[in-house]
mmCIF file of C-alpha atoms and ligand atoms in Angstrom:
data_model
loop_
_atom_site.group_PDB
_atom_site.id
_atom_site.type_symbol
_atom_site.label_atom_id
_atom_site.label_comp_id
_atom_site.label_asym_id
_atom_site.label_seq_id
_atom_site.Cartn_x
_atom_site.Cartn_y
_atom_site.Cartn_z
ATOM 1 C CA MET A 1 267.024 185.940 174.315
ATOM 2 C CA PHE A 2 270.065 183.751 173.757
ATOM 3 C CA PHE A 3 270.128 181.642 170.599
ATOM 4 C CA PRO A 4 273.128 179.329 170.388
ATOM 5 C CA THR A 5 274.231 178.554 166.812
ATOM 6 C CA SER A 6 277.022 176.240 168.018
ATOM 7 C CA PRO A 7 277.456 173.358 168.052
ATOM 8 C CA VAL A 8 275.467 173.136 164.818
ATOM 9 C CA TRP A 9 273.792 169.931 166.050
ATOM 10 C CA ILE A 10 272.548 171.445 169.304
ATOM 11 C CA TYR A 11 268.913 171.344 168.247
ATOM 12 C CA GLN A 12 269.361 167.883 166.754
ATOM 13 C CA LEU A 13 270.593 166.753 170.179
ATOM 14 C CA THR A 14 267.848 168.344 172.281
ATOM 15 C CA GLN A 15 265.135 167.321 169.831
ATOM 16 C CA GLY A 16 266.550 163.801 169.539
ATOM 17 C CA ILE A 17 266.588 163.442 173.343
ATOM 18 C CA HIS A 18 263.068 164.868 173.562
ATOM 19 C CA VAL A 19 261.589 162.425 171.046
ATOM 20 C CA THR A 20 263.625 159.422 172.220
ATOM 21 C CA THR A 21 262.788 159.917 175.897
ATOM 22 C CA GLY A 22 259.149 160.407 174.904
ATOM 23 C CA ILE A 23 259.159 157.057 173.116
ATOM 24 C CA ALA A 24 260.994 155.417 176.039
ATOM 25 C CA ALA A 25 258.354 156.803 178.399
ATOM 26 C CA ILE A 26 255.617 154.790 176.669
ATOM 27 C CA PRO A 27 256.663 151.331 177.972
ATOM 28 C CA LEU A 28 257.583 152.915 181.328
ATOM 29 C CA LEU A 29 254.142 154.471 181.717
ATOM 30 C CA LEU A 30 252.378 151.279 180.664
ATOM 31 C CA ALA A 31 254.465 149.275 183.158
ATOM 32 C CA LYS A 32 253.701 151.730 185.941
ATOM 33 C CA LEU A 33 249.984 151.578 185.163
ATOM 34 C CA TRP A 34 250.067 147.799 185.042
ATOM 35 C CA SER A 35 251.772 147.647 188.422
ATOM 36 C CA VAL A 36 249.292 149.989 190.115
ATOM 37 C CA TYR A 37 246.010 149.289 188.345
ATOM 38 C CA PRO A 38 244.529 147.255 191.221
ATOM 39 C CA GLU A 39 244.869 150.460 193.272
ATOM 40 C CA LEU A 40 243.137 152.494 190.577
ATOM 41 C CA LEU A 41 240.123 150.151 190.606
ATOM 42 C CA LYS A 42 239.646 150.057 194.392
ATOM 43 C CA TRP A 43 236.143 150.541 195.722
ATOM 44 C CA PRO A 44 234.615 152.880 196.849
ATOM 45 C CA PRO A 45 236.314 155.358 194.515
ATOM 46 C CA VAL A 46 235.997 158.228 196.969
ATOM 47 C CA LYS A 47 236.236 157.835 200.741
ATOM 48 C CA SER A 48 236.602 161.475 201.802
ATOM 49 C CA VAL A 49 237.114 164.909 200.307
ATOM 50 C CA ALA A 50 240.905 164.608 200.608
ATOM 51 C CA HIS A 51 240.838 161.129 199.144
ATOM 52 C CA GLY A 52 238.595 162.353 196.323
ATOM 53 C CA LEU A 53 241.015 165.180 195.501
ATOM 54 C CA GLU A 54 243.929 162.804 195.528
ATOM 55 C CA ARG A 55 242.204 160.437 193.150
ATOM 56 C CA ALA A 56 241.201 163.334 190.908
ATOM 57 C CA SER A 57 244.839 164.424 190.709
ATOM 58 C CA ILE A 58 245.891 160.888 189.812
ATOM 59 C CA ALA A 59 243.175 160.706 187.158
ATOM 60 C CA LEU A 60 244.477 163.973 185.708
ATOM 61 C CA PHE A 61 248.070 162.731 185.847
ATOM 62 C CA VAL A 62 247.281 159.434 184.132
ATOM 63 C CA ALA A 63 244.995 160.976 181.501
ATOM 64 C CA SER A 64 247.365 163.813 180.614
ATOM 65 C CA SER A 65 250.379 161.480 180.466
ATOM 66 C CA LEU A 66 248.574 159.037 178.176
ATOM 67 C CA LEU A 67 247.331 161.847 175.952
ATOM 68 C CA GLN A 68 250.772 163.486 175.797
ATOM 69 C CA LEU A 69 252.587 160.302 174.828
ATOM 70 C CA THR A 70 250.040 159.010 172.309
ATOM 71 C CA THR A 71 249.595 162.355 170.526
ATOM 72 C CA GLY A 72 253.375 162.897 170.620
ATOM 73 C CA LEU A 73 254.014 159.502 169.052
ATOM 74 C CA ILE A 74 251.332 160.024 166.403
ATOM 75 C CA ASN A 75 252.882 163.423 165.646
ATOM 76 C CA THR A 76 256.187 161.771 164.699
ATOM 77 C CA TYR A 77 254.208 160.072 161.918
ATOM 78 C CA LYS A 78 253.063 163.515 160.715
ATOM 79 C CA TRP A 79 249.495 162.564 161.512
ATOM 80 C CA TYR A 80 247.218 165.088 163.224
ATOM 81 C CA PRO A 81 243.819 163.422 163.662
ATOM 82 C CA TRP A 82 242.504 165.902 166.263
ATOM 83 C CA PRO A 83 240.879 169.313 166.184
ATOM 84 C CA PHE A 84 243.242 171.089 168.620
ATOM 85 C CA PRO A 85 246.584 172.713 167.747
ATOM 86 C CA PHE A 86 249.271 170.135 168.498
ATOM 87 C CA ARG A 87 252.172 172.323 169.600
ATOM 88 C CA GLN A 88 250.279 174.479 172.120
ATOM 89 C CA THR A 89 248.505 171.428 173.519
ATOM 90 C CA HIS A 90 251.814 169.583 173.859
ATOM 91 C CA TYR A 91 253.278 172.469 175.892
ATOM 92 C CA TRP A 92 250.206 172.844 178.103
ATOM 93 C CA LEU A 93 249.903 169.130 178.764
ATOM 94 C CA ALA A 94 253.528 169.139 179.912
ATOM 95 C CA TRP A 95 252.640 171.721 182.589
ATOM 96 C CA VAL A 96 249.577 169.736 183.631
ATOM 97 C CA ILE A 97 251.696 166.579 183.939
ATOM 98 C CA TRP A 98 254.313 168.351 186.033
ATOM 99 C CA GLY A 99 251.686 169.929 188.286
ATOM 100 C CA SER A 100 249.743 166.726 188.852
ATOM 101 C CA LEU A 101 252.958 164.741 189.394
ATOM 102 C CA LEU A 102 254.208 167.199 192.025
ATOM 103 C CA LEU A 103 250.786 167.138 193.678
ATOM 104 C CA HIS A 104 250.816 163.355 193.704
ATOM 105 C CA ILE A 105 254.304 163.261 195.261
ATOM 106 C CA ALA A 106 253.295 165.885 197.838
ATOM 107 C CA VAL A 107 250.227 163.874 198.839
ATOM 108 C CA LYS A 108 252.287 160.694 199.104
ATOM 109 C CA LEU A 109 255.252 162.315 200.841
ATOM 110 C CA PRO A 110 254.319 161.141 204.367
ATOM 111 C CA LEU A 111 254.083 157.579 203.059
ATOM 112 C CA ILE A 112 257.373 157.873 201.164
ATOM 113 C CA ILE A 113 259.162 159.223 204.251
ATOM 114 C CA GLU A 114 257.658 156.487 206.421
ATOM 115 C CA HIS A 115 258.870 153.857 203.957
ATOM 116 C CA TRP A 116 262.467 155.117 203.913
ATOM 117 C CA ARG A 117 262.490 155.601 207.717
ATOM 118 C CA ALA A 118 261.372 152.010 208.161
ATOM 119 C CA ARG A 119 264.074 150.775 205.786
ATOM 120 C CA SER A 120 266.964 152.569 207.475
ATOM 121 C CA GLY A 121 265.515 151.697 210.908
ATOM 122 C CA THR A 122 265.737 147.970 210.193
ATOM 123 C CA GLY A 123 269.310 148.116 208.963
ATOM 124 C CA ALA A 124 268.196 148.367 205.320
ATOM 125 C CA GLY A 125 267.033 144.755 205.391
ATOM 126 C CA ALA A 126 270.270 143.488 203.794
ATOM 127 C CA GLY A 127 269.329 144.874 200.402
ATOM 128 C CA SER A 128 265.829 143.459 200.055
ATOM 129 C CA PRO A 129 263.222 146.161 199.561
ATOM 130 C CA ALA A 130 260.775 146.746 202.383
ATOM 131 C CA PRO A 131 257.253 145.592 201.553
ATOM 132 C CA VAL A 132 255.359 148.189 199.617
ATOM 133 C CA THR A 133 252.245 149.154 201.492
ATOM 134 C CA ASP A 134 250.505 151.410 199.015
ATOM 135 C CA ASP A 135 250.747 151.990 195.266
ATOM 136 C CA GLY A 136 254.524 152.390 195.254
ATOM 137 C CA GLY A 137 255.384 149.519 192.953
ATOM 138 C CA ALA A 138 254.526 146.001 191.911
ATOM 139 C CA PRO A 139 252.957 144.403 194.971
ATOM 140 C CA PRO A 140 254.123 140.836 195.468
ATOM 141 C CA GLU A 141 250.824 139.222 194.651
ATOM 142 C CA ALA A 142 250.145 135.600 193.859
ATOM 143 C CA GLY A 143 249.985 134.946 190.133
ATOM 144 C CA ARG A 144 251.812 138.144 189.163
ATOM 145 C CA TRP A 145 255.439 138.599 188.231
ATOM 146 C CA SER A 146 258.206 138.810 190.771
ATOM 147 C CA ARG A 147 259.426 142.349 191.215
ATOM 148 C CA ARG A 148 262.829 141.576 189.760
ATOM 149 C CA ALA A 149 261.500 139.826 186.631
ATOM 150 C CA PHE A 150 259.043 142.646 186.070
ATOM 151 C CA LEU A 151 261.705 145.372 186.318
ATOM 152 C CA ALA A 152 264.036 143.406 184.052
ATOM 153 C CA ALA A 153 261.306 142.982 181.427
ATOM 154 C CA VAL A 154 260.477 146.684 181.560
ATOM 155 C CA GLY A 155 264.160 147.588 181.251
ATOM 156 C CA VAL A 156 264.715 145.287 178.274
ATOM 157 C CA THR A 157 261.568 146.506 176.514
ATOM 158 C CA THR A 158 262.442 150.157 177.012
ATOM 159 C CA GLY A 159 266.027 149.612 175.869
ATOM 160 C CA ALA A 160 264.850 147.763 172.766
ATOM 161 C CA VAL A 161 262.359 150.494 171.881
ATOM 162 C CA VAL A 162 265.065 153.165 172.266
ATOM 163 C CA LEU A 163 267.689 151.271 170.264
ATOM 164 C CA THR A 164 265.313 150.565 167.364
ATOM 165 C CA THR A 165 263.951 154.130 167.052
ATOM 166 C CA ALA A 166 266.667 156.590 168.191
ATOM 167 C CA GLY A 167 268.416 156.153 164.825
ATOM 168 C CA GLN A 168 265.952 158.622 163.326
ATOM 169 C CA SER A 169 267.727 161.349 165.326
ATOM 170 C CA PHE A 170 271.236 160.000 165.997
ATOM 171 C CA PRO A 171 273.317 158.748 163.045
ATOM 172 C CA TRP A 172 275.363 156.251 165.077
ATOM 173 C CA LEU A 173 272.148 154.326 165.837
ATOM 174 C CA ASP A 174 270.898 154.434 162.240
ATOM 175 C CA PRO A 175 271.832 150.781 161.490
ATOM 176 C CA LEU A 176 269.465 149.687 164.295
ATOM 177 C CA ASN A 177 266.599 151.938 163.235
ATOM 178 C CA LEU A 178 263.809 149.427 162.539
ATOM 179 C CA PHE A 179 260.668 151.130 163.813
ATOM 180 C CA ALA A 180 261.076 154.900 163.611
ATOM 181 C CA PRO A 181 258.902 156.573 160.971
ATOM 182 C CA ARG A 182 261.967 158.143 159.318
ATOM 183 C CA LYS A 183 265.104 156.525 157.993
ATOM 184 C CA MET A 184 268.312 158.421 157.259
ATOM 185 C CA GLY A 185 269.544 158.595 153.692
ATOM 186 C CA THR A 186 266.082 158.148 152.130
ATOM 187 C CA GLY A 187 264.443 160.721 149.861
ATOM 188 C CA PRO A 188 265.789 162.851 147.025
ATOM 189 C CA GLN A 189 269.501 163.704 147.400
ATOM 190 C CA SER A 190 269.627 161.253 150.329
ATOM 191 C CA VAL A 191 267.655 163.538 152.660
ATOM 192 C CA PRO A 192 264.052 162.895 153.789
ATOM 193 C CA VAL A 193 261.440 165.401 152.649
ATOM 194 C CA ASN A 194 258.989 166.678 155.187
ATOM 195 C CA ARG A 195 256.537 168.329 152.787
ATOM 196 C CA THR A 196 256.782 168.022 149.045
ATOM 197 C CA ALA A 197 256.410 170.917 146.619
ATOM 198 C CA ALA A 198 253.177 169.333 145.394
ATOM 199 C CA ASP A 199 251.759 169.144 148.926
ATOM 200 C CA ALA A 200 252.716 172.783 149.513
ATOM 201 C CA LYS A 201 251.126 173.714 146.141
ATOM 202 C CA VAL A 202 254.275 175.578 145.241
ATOM 203 C CA ALA A 203 255.706 173.561 142.338
ATOM 204 C CA GLU A 204 254.655 175.960 139.599
ATOM 205 C CA LEU A 205 255.886 179.119 141.357
ATOM 206 C CA ALA A 206 259.169 177.509 142.363
ATOM 207 C CA GLY A 207 259.806 176.235 138.854
ATOM 208 C CA ALA A 208 259.125 179.613 137.164
ATOM 209 C CA LYS A 209 261.919 180.857 134.877
ATOM 210 C CA ASP A 210 261.643 184.457 136.115
ATOM 211 C CA TRP A 211 262.025 183.576 139.821
ATOM 212 C CA THR A 212 263.948 186.084 141.922
ATOM 213 C CA LEU A 213 264.836 186.390 145.584
ATOM 214 C CA THR A 214 263.996 189.868 146.841
ATOM 215 C CA VAL A 215 266.150 191.218 149.680
ATOM 216 C CA SER A 216 265.046 194.495 151.207
ATOM 217 C CA HIS A 217 266.069 196.920 153.913
ATOM 218 C CA GLN A 218 264.038 200.124 154.361
ATOM 219 C CA ASP A 219 264.031 201.704 150.888
ATOM 220 C CA THR A 220 266.749 199.488 149.452
ATOM 221 C CA ARG A 221 265.520 196.516 147.503
ATOM 222 C CA ARG A 222 267.430 194.019 145.399
ATOM 223 C CA SER A 223 265.927 191.211 143.393
ATOM 224 C CA LEU A 224 268.409 188.477 142.569
ATOM 225 C CA SER A 225 267.866 185.827 139.924
ATOM 226 C CA LEU A 226 269.193 182.328 140.425
ATOM 227 C CA SER A 227 272.194 182.993 138.180
ATOM 228 C CA GLU A 228 272.940 186.223 140.064
ATOM 229 C CA LEU A 229 272.879 184.284 143.336
ATOM 230 C CA GLN A 230 275.149 181.639 141.806
ATOM 231 C CA ALA A 231 277.585 184.391 140.760
ATOM 232 C CA LEU A 232 278.043 185.519 144.379
ATOM 233 C CA PRO A 233 280.718 183.860 146.564
ATOM 234 C CA GLN A 234 279.522 180.340 147.455
ATOM 235 C CA TYR A 235 280.164 178.602 150.762
ATOM 236 C CA GLU A 236 279.692 174.990 151.775
ATOM 237 C CA HIS A 237 278.796 173.600 155.219
ATOM 238 C CA GLU A 238 277.707 170.333 156.814
ATOM 239 C CA LEU A 239 274.530 171.164 158.708
ATOM 240 C CA PRO A 240 271.643 169.080 160.038
ATOM 241 C CA ILE A 241 267.951 169.389 159.328
ATOM 242 C CA ALA A 242 266.430 168.544 162.711
ATOM 243 C CA CYS A 243 262.679 168.229 162.338
ATOM 244 C CA VAL A 244 260.419 169.000 165.293
ATOM 245 C CA GLU A 245 258.484 165.888 164.293
ATOM 246 C CA GLY A 246 261.430 163.844 165.449
ATOM 247 C CA TRP A 247 263.958 163.032 162.734
ATOM 248 C CA SER A 248 267.307 164.555 161.828
ATOM 249 C CA GLN A 249 269.691 164.300 158.952
ATOM 250 C CA THR A 250 273.011 166.035 158.348
ATOM 251 C CA ALA A 251 273.816 167.072 154.784
ATOM 252 C CA ARG A 252 276.242 169.161 152.729
ATOM 253 C CA TRP A 253 274.733 172.509 151.799
ATOM 254 C CA ARG A 254 276.185 175.081 149.411
ATOM 255 C CA GLY A 255 275.033 178.599 148.682
ATOM 256 C CA VAL A 256 275.239 182.278 149.548
ATOM 257 C CA ARG A 257 275.867 183.545 153.069
ATOM 258 C CA ILE A 258 272.901 185.375 154.552
ATOM 259 C CA ARG A 259 275.222 187.954 156.120
ATOM 260 C CA ASP A 260 276.516 188.837 152.624
ATOM 261 C CA LEU A 261 272.956 189.475 151.452
ATOM 262 C CA VAL A 262 272.277 191.601 154.550
ATOM 263 C CA ALA A 263 275.394 193.619 153.737
ATOM 264 C CA ALA A 264 274.376 193.874 150.057
ATOM 265 C CA VAL A 265 271.327 195.955 151.004
ATOM 266 C CA GLY A 266 273.392 198.126 153.362
ATOM 267 C CA ALA A 267 271.868 196.766 156.577
ATOM 268 C CA PRO A 268 273.812 196.446 159.844
ATOM 269 C CA SER A 269 275.093 192.914 160.520
ATOM 270 C CA SER A 270 273.183 192.765 163.822
ATOM 271 C CA SER A 271 269.838 192.696 161.999
ATOM 272 C CA ALA A 272 267.071 190.151 162.252
ATOM 273 C CA LEU A 273 265.203 189.035 159.129
ATOM 274 C CA ARG A 274 261.699 188.216 158.077
ATOM 275 C CA VAL A 275 261.743 185.490 155.453
ATOM 276 C CA THR A 276 258.826 184.447 153.285
ATOM 277 C CA SER A 277 258.314 181.393 151.134
ATOM 278 C CA LEU A 278 256.626 181.166 147.755
ATOM 279 C CA GLU A 279 254.253 178.782 149.463
ATOM 280 C CA PRO A 280 250.847 180.445 149.111
ATOM 281 C CA GLU A 281 249.561 179.659 152.608
ATOM 282 C CA GLY A 282 250.261 177.785 155.806
ATOM 283 C CA ALA A 283 252.203 178.102 159.021
ATOM 284 C CA TYR A 284 255.623 177.769 157.337
ATOM 285 C CA ARG A 285 255.105 180.611 154.875
ATOM 286 C CA THR A 286 256.888 183.227 156.994
ATOM 287 C CA MET A 287 259.735 182.901 159.456
ATOM 288 C CA VAL A 288 261.634 185.438 161.556
ATOM 289 C CA MET A 289 265.357 184.835 161.930
ATOM 290 C CA PRO A 290 267.037 186.433 164.974
ATOM 291 C CA ALA A 291 270.312 188.295 164.333
ATOM 292 C CA ALA A 292 272.425 185.547 165.925
ATOM 293 C CA TYR A 293 271.561 183.213 163.021
ATOM 294 C CA ALA A 294 271.634 185.852 160.286
ATOM 295 C CA GLN A 295 275.131 186.863 161.419
ATOM 296 C CA ASP A 296 276.539 183.335 161.657
ATOM 297 C CA GLU A 297 278.807 182.675 158.684
ATOM 298 C CA ARG A 298 277.362 179.170 158.276
ATOM 299 C CA THR A 299 273.806 180.395 157.715
ATOM 300 C CA LEU A 300 273.108 180.064 154.009
ATOM 301 C CA VAL A 301 270.622 180.666 151.295
ATOM 302 C CA ALA A 302 271.278 177.162 150.027
ATOM 303 C CA LEU A 303 271.230 176.493 146.276
ATOM 304 C CA GLU A 304 272.782 173.019 146.410
ATOM 305 C CA LEU A 305 272.358 169.926 148.556
ATOM 306 C CA ASN A 306 274.909 167.094 148.646
ATOM 307 C CA GLY A 307 276.644 168.381 145.525
ATOM 308 C CA GLN A 308 273.545 168.844 143.348
ATOM 309 C CA THR A 309 271.130 171.649 142.543
ATOM 310 C CA LEU A 310 268.443 171.594 145.251
ATOM 311 C CA ASP A 311 265.641 169.179 144.474
ATOM 312 C CA LEU A 312 262.255 170.873 144.061
ATOM 313 C CA ASP A 313 261.074 169.025 147.190
ATOM 314 C CA HIS A 314 264.044 170.349 149.188
ATOM 315 C CA GLY A 315 263.200 173.954 148.368
ATOM 316 C CA TYR A 316 264.437 174.753 144.834
ATOM 317 C CA PRO A 317 265.425 177.379 143.745
ATOM 318 C CA ALA A 318 266.677 178.471 147.185
ATOM 319 C CA ARG A 319 266.094 177.670 150.830
ATOM 320 C CA ILE A 320 267.334 178.653 154.269
ATOM 321 C CA ILE A 321 269.753 176.468 156.194
ATOM 322 C CA ALA A 322 270.983 177.755 159.574
ATOM 323 C CA PRO A 323 273.035 176.009 162.266
ATOM 324 C CA GLY A 324 271.273 174.838 165.434
ATOM 325 C CA ARG A 325 267.711 175.712 164.412
ATOM 326 C CA PRO A 326 264.530 173.604 164.293
ATOM 327 C CA GLY A 327 263.866 172.148 160.833
ATOM 328 C CA VAL A 328 260.502 173.866 160.710
ATOM 329 C CA LEU A 329 262.339 177.214 160.489
ATOM 330 C CA GLN A 330 264.587 176.127 157.587
ATOM 331 C CA THR A 331 262.274 177.765 155.061
ATOM 332 C CA LYS A 332 262.046 176.206 151.608
ATOM 333 C CA TRP A 333 261.166 177.846 148.240
ATOM 334 C CA LEU A 334 262.385 181.313 149.242
ATOM 335 C CA HIS A 335 260.567 184.376 148.010
ATOM 336 C CA THR A 336 261.602 187.444 150.039
ATOM 337 C CA MET A 337 264.001 188.388 152.834
ATOM 338 C CA GLU A 338 263.234 191.600 154.655
ATOM 339 C CA VAL A 339 265.848 193.023 157.018
ATOM 340 C CA LEU A 340 264.025 194.209 160.157
HETATM 341 N N1 MTE B 401 258.049 176.755 152.845
HETATM 342 C C1 MTE B 401 258.200 175.671 153.616
HETATM 343 N N2 MTE B 401 259.390 175.465 154.226
HETATM 344 C C2 MTE B 401 259.578 174.377 155.016
HETATM 345 C C3 MTE B 401 258.537 173.455 155.246
HETATM 346 C C4 MTE B 401 257.300 173.691 154.610
HETATM 347 O O1 MTE B 401 256.334 172.930 154.726
HETATM 348 N N3 MTE B 401 257.173 174.810 153.789
HETATM 349 N N4 MTE B 401 258.741 172.378 156.094
HETATM 350 C C5 MTE B 401 259.746 172.620 157.126
HETATM 351 C C6 MTE B 401 260.026 171.453 157.943
HETATM 352 S S1 MTE B 401 258.873 171.037 159.103
HETATM 353 C C7 MTE B 401 261.227 170.797 157.888
HETATM 354 S S2 MTE B 401 261.623 169.597 158.976
HETATM 355 C C8 MTE B 401 262.215 171.108 156.833
HETATM 356 C C9 MTE B 401 262.479 169.836 156.078
HETATM 357 O O2 MTE B 401 263.265 170.060 154.956
HETATM 358 P P1 MTE B 401 263.329 168.943 153.838
HETATM 359 O O3 MTE B 401 261.915 168.637 153.450
HETATM 360 O O4 MTE B 401 264.152 169.518 152.734
HETATM 361 O O5 MTE B 401 264.005 167.771 154.468
HETATM 362 O O6 MTE B 401 261.758 172.108 155.944
HETATM 363 C C10 MTE B 401 261.039 173.166 156.555
HETATM 364 N N5 MTE B 401 260.783 174.197 155.609
HETATM 365 MO MO1 MO B 402 259.824 169.596 160.504
#
């Protein structure tokens, strides 16, 4: 598998686009549903087997889209009020949405073709759209909005939602960030904290005087105290934390290069690592780092953040920071690093 470590903000970009387009899709989906809901409520609900299947596929499409966007939005608030695993469900729903959308387009294809044929046949009607015969848009009904006003309102709403939330991922929009759950520059050392040491029940272990980081490769094992790590060559890099829950923040990190630690236990530089946290339990306790990241000279065991000793909530005594990786894999409160 190919893991790009450059540019260092590559995951920040893809994750920022993912979350921002997801948020933008909420007003778009609501507008689409508003424009077609008379179709959805037509009676009788099922006229034939084919018609029944078509309506079932639309029901699936609408339900999965609504579920995907609401659970995705709630996830950016770090709230998980449901019994199913979020990540797997998010992936699977995406496939269901794609499948039901393609099915819907396939079913409607004859109608779509007919519509475009009719338009080109009549000399494109001098720019005015041909009347929409089925559920293809806002039907010009008495008492409802004109098509143009409706599209303009949807465009303005979507643009406003994007401009006032995208600042959680993209620094140049930070001044406009009014509604996103995360704000840049907040938190200890000017970086948001995703899970505190207290929440992770790790404060006591991380604060222990006799803490060491154990690096091992086959039979070689070295345990380094904080002062021994500080005595090794230190490097400093600007790297983002890009959280899968939808916020990013670039910061100045300083510490020991991972590749130097790999070399210190006599392991080949093309090795992958298994990293564990002091955190006693939970999904973020262990992390595997492919060789591409371990080898990159910007991948650090960070001891400092923005010019200060790491805050306990940012992973004191030591944490991982690697270029281009999801925040969830930037393990805090390091315990061991095993070369695989
Ligand atoms: N051990 C451990 N490491 C962890 C976490 C955690 O809960 N436990 N959270 C991860 C997540 S989801 C993110 S986004 C980053 C956030 O780092 P920060 O809290 O220092 O901003 O740390 C990651 N490392
Ligand atoms: Mo995260």
